[in-house]
Short mmCIF file of C-alpha atoms in Angstrom, two decimals:
data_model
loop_
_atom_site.label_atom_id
_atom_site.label_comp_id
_atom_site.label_asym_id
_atom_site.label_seq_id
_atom_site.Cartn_x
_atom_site.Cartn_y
_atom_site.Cartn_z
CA UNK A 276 52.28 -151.28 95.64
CA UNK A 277 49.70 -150.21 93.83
CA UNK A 278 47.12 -153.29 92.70
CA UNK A 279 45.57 -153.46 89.16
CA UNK A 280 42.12 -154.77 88.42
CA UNK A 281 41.23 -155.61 84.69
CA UNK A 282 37.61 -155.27 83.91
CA UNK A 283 36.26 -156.15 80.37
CA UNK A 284 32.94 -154.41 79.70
CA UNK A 285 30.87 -157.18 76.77
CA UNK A 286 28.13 -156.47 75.44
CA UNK A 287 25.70 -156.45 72.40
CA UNK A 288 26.01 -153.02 69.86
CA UNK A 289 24.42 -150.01 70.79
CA UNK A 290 23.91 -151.18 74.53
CA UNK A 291 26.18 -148.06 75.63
CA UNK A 292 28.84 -149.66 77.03
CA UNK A 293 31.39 -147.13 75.84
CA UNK A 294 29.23 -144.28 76.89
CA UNK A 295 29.16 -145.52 80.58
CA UNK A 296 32.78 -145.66 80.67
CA UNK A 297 33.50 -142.59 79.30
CA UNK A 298 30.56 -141.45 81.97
CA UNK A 299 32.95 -142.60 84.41
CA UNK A 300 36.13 -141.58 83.73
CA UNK A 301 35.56 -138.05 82.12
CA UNK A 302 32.13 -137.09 83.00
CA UNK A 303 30.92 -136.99 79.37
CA UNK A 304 28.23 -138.25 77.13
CA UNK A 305 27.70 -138.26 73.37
CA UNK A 306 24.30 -138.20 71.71
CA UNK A 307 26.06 -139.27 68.46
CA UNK A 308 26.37 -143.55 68.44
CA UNK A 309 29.89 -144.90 67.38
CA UNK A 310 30.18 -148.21 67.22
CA UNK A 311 33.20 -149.54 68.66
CA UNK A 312 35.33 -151.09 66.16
CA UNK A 313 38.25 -151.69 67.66
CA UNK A 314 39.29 -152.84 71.37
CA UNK A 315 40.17 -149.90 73.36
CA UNK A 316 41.53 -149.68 76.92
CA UNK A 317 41.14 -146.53 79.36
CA UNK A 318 43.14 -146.63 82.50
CA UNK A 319 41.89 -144.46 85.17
CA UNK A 320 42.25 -144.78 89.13
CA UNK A 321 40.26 -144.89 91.86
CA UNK A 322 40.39 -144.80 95.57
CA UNK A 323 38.28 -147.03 97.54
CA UNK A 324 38.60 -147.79 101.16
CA UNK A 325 41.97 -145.76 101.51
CA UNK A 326 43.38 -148.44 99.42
CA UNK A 327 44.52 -146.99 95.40
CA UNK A 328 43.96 -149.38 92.57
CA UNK A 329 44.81 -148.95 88.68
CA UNK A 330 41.90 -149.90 86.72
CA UNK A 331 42.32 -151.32 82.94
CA UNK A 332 39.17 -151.11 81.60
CA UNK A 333 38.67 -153.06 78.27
CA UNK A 334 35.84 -151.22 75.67
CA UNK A 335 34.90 -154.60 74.10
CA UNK A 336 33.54 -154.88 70.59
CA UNK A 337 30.80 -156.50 69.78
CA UNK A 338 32.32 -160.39 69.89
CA UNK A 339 30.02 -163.65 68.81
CA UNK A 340 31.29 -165.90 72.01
CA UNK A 341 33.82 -165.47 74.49
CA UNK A 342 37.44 -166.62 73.72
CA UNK A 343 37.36 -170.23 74.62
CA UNK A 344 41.15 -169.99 74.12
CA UNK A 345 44.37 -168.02 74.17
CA UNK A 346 44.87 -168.64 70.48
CA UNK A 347 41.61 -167.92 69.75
CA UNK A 348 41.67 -164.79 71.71
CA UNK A 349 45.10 -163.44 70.17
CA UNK A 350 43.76 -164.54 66.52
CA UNK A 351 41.09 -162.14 67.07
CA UNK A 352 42.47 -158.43 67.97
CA UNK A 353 38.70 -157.62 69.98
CA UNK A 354 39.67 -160.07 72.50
CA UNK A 355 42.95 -159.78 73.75
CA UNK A 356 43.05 -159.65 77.61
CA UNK A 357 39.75 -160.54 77.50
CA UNK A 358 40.24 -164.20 79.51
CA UNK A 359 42.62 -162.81 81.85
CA UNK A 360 40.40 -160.02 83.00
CA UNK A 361 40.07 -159.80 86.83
CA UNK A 362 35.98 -158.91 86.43
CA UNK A 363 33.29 -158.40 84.01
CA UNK A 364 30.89 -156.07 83.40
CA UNK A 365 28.34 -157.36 81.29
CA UNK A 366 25.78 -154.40 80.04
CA UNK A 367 22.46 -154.84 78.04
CA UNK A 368 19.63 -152.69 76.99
CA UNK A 369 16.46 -152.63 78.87
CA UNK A 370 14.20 -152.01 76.40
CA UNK A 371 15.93 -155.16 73.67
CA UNK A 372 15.60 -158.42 74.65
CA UNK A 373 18.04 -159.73 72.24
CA UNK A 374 20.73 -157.94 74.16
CA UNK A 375 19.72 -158.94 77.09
CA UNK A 376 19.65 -162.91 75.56
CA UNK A 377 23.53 -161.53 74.36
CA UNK A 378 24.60 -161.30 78.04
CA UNK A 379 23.04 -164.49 78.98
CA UNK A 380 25.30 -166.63 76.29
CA UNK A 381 28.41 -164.50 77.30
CA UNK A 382 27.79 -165.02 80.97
CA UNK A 383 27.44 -168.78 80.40
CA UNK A 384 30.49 -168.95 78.58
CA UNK A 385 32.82 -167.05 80.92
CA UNK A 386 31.61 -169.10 83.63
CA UNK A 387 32.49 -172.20 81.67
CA UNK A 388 35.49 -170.82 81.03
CA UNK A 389 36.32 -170.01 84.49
CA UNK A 390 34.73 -172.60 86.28
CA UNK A 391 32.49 -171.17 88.60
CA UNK A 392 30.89 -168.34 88.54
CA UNK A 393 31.17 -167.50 92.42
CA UNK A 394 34.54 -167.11 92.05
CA UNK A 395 34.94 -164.66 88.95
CA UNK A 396 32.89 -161.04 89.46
CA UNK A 397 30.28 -160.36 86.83
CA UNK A 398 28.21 -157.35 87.13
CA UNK A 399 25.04 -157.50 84.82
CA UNK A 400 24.11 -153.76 84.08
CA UNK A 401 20.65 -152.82 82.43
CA UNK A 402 21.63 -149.58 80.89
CA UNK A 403 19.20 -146.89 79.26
CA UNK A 404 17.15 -146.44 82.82
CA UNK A 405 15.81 -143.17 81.32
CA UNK A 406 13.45 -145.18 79.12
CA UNK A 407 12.27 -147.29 81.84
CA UNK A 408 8.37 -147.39 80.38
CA UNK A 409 9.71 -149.14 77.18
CA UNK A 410 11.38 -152.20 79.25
CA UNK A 411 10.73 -155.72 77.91
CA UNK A 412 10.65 -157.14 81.47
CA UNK A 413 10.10 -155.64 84.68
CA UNK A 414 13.24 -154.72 87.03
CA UNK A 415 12.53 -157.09 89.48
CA UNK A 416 12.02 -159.90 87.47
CA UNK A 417 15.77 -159.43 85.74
CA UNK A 418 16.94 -158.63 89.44
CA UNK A 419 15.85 -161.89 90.87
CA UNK A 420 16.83 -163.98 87.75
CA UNK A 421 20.43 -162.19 87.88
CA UNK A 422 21.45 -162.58 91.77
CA UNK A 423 19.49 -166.00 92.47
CA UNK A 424 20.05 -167.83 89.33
CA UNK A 425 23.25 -166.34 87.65
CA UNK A 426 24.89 -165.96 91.10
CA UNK A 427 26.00 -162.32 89.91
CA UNK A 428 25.81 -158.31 91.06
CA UNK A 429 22.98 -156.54 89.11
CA UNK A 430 22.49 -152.78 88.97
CA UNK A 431 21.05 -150.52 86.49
CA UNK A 432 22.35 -147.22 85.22
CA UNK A 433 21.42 -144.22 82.40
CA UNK A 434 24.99 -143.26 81.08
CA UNK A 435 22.74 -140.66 79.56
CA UNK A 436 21.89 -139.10 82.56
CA UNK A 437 25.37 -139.91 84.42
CA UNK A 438 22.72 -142.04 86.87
CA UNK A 439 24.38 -144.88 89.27
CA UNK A 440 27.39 -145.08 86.41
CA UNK A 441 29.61 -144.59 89.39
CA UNK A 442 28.02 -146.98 91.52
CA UNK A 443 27.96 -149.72 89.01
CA UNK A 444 31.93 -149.43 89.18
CA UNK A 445 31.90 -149.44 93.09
CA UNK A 446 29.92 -152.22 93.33
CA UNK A 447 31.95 -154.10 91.07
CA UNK A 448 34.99 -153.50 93.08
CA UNK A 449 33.77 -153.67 96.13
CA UNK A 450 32.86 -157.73 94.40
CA UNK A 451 36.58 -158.24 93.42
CA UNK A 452 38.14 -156.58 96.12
CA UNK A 453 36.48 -158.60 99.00
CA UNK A 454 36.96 -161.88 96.76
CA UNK A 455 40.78 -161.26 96.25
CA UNK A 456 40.92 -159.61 100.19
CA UNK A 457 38.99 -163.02 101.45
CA UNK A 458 36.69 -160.72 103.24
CA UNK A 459 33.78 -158.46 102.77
CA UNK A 460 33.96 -154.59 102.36
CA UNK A 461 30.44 -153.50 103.26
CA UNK A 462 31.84 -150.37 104.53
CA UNK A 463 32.51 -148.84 101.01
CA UNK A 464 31.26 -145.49 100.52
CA UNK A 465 31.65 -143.23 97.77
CA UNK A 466 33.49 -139.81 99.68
CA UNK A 467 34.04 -137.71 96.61
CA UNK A 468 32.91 -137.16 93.24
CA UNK A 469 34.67 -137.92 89.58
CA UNK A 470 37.13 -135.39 89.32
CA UNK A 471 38.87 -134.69 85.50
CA UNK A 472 42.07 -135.80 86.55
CA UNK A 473 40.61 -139.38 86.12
CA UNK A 474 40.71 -140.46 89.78
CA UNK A 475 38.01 -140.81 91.76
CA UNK A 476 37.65 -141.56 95.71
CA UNK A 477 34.95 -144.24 96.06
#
């Protein structure tokens, strides 16, 4: 049987976070910004360790707190599935501050929610690498503060530039995967690249 993961990807507008999915899944990148309106869901598989998992990954809008419950996620359209998704992927600007203070009050909230955030996998991604000499804080500093303090996976990407988009995803799963698998999967490799049929061997 084939094993789906849910993944919400939060974050505050104009971060990119529809821009590294679409990275992912079709290899593409838009210099025009849309701002998501509307929740949107892409489904595409991956491969990783032999094993084949469907991924539902949730384009968030732009939401002012995380559901704190099911009616208040089904009142508002831009959350549903949002509190039952397996992981999160929680992206913020490098160069804005304010979206980076964004992903610190959804963090807080979805650990509240959840109860501790060991259990849950959050991946905190610092998007827009490409203008690393405009950063409000250096990489290590937001490193440290995200794996010591926050207790979560950090990486940071360019969707621009297609750079570590597939990692980001890898590492997440490789997070959930060992957490729902009780043990740890240090042996994931990525073994072949994005192909257009929306499956891709990590």
């Amino acid at each position: 049987m084939v094993e789906t993961l849910s993944i919400a990807v939060i974050g505050a507008p104009g971060v990119g976070k529809t821009s590294i999915i679409r990275q992912f899944i079709y290899n593409d990148f838009s210099e025009v910004y849309t701002p998501t309106r509307s929740r949107y869901v892409y489904r595409p598989s991956v491969i990783l360790n032999g094993s084949m998992y469907e991924l539902k990954v949730l384009d968030v809008p732009p939401i002012s707190s995380f559901p704190s419950s099911s009616s208040q996620e089904w009142l508002d359209l831009r959350c549903r599935g949002v509190r039952n998704a397996n992981a999160y992927i929680l992206v913020y600007d490098i160069c804005c501050v304010e979206s980076f203070e964004y992903v610190k009050m959804i963090r807080q909230q979805i650990v509240e929610h959840e109860g501790s955030s060991s259990e849950v996998p959050i991946l905190v991604v610092g998007n827009k690498r490409d203008l690393q000499r405009q950063r409000f804080m250096p990489r290590r500093a937001v490193s440290v503060l995200v794996k010591k303090t926050w207790k979560c996976g950090y990486v940071e990407c360019s969707a621009k530039f297609n750079w570590h988009v597939v990692l980001l995803f890898k590492e997440l799963l490789g997070i959930a995967v060992a957490r729902g698998l009780r043990q740890n999967h240090t042996s994931i490799r990525l073994q072949g690249a994005l192909q257009r049929n929306r499956c891709t061997i990590m």
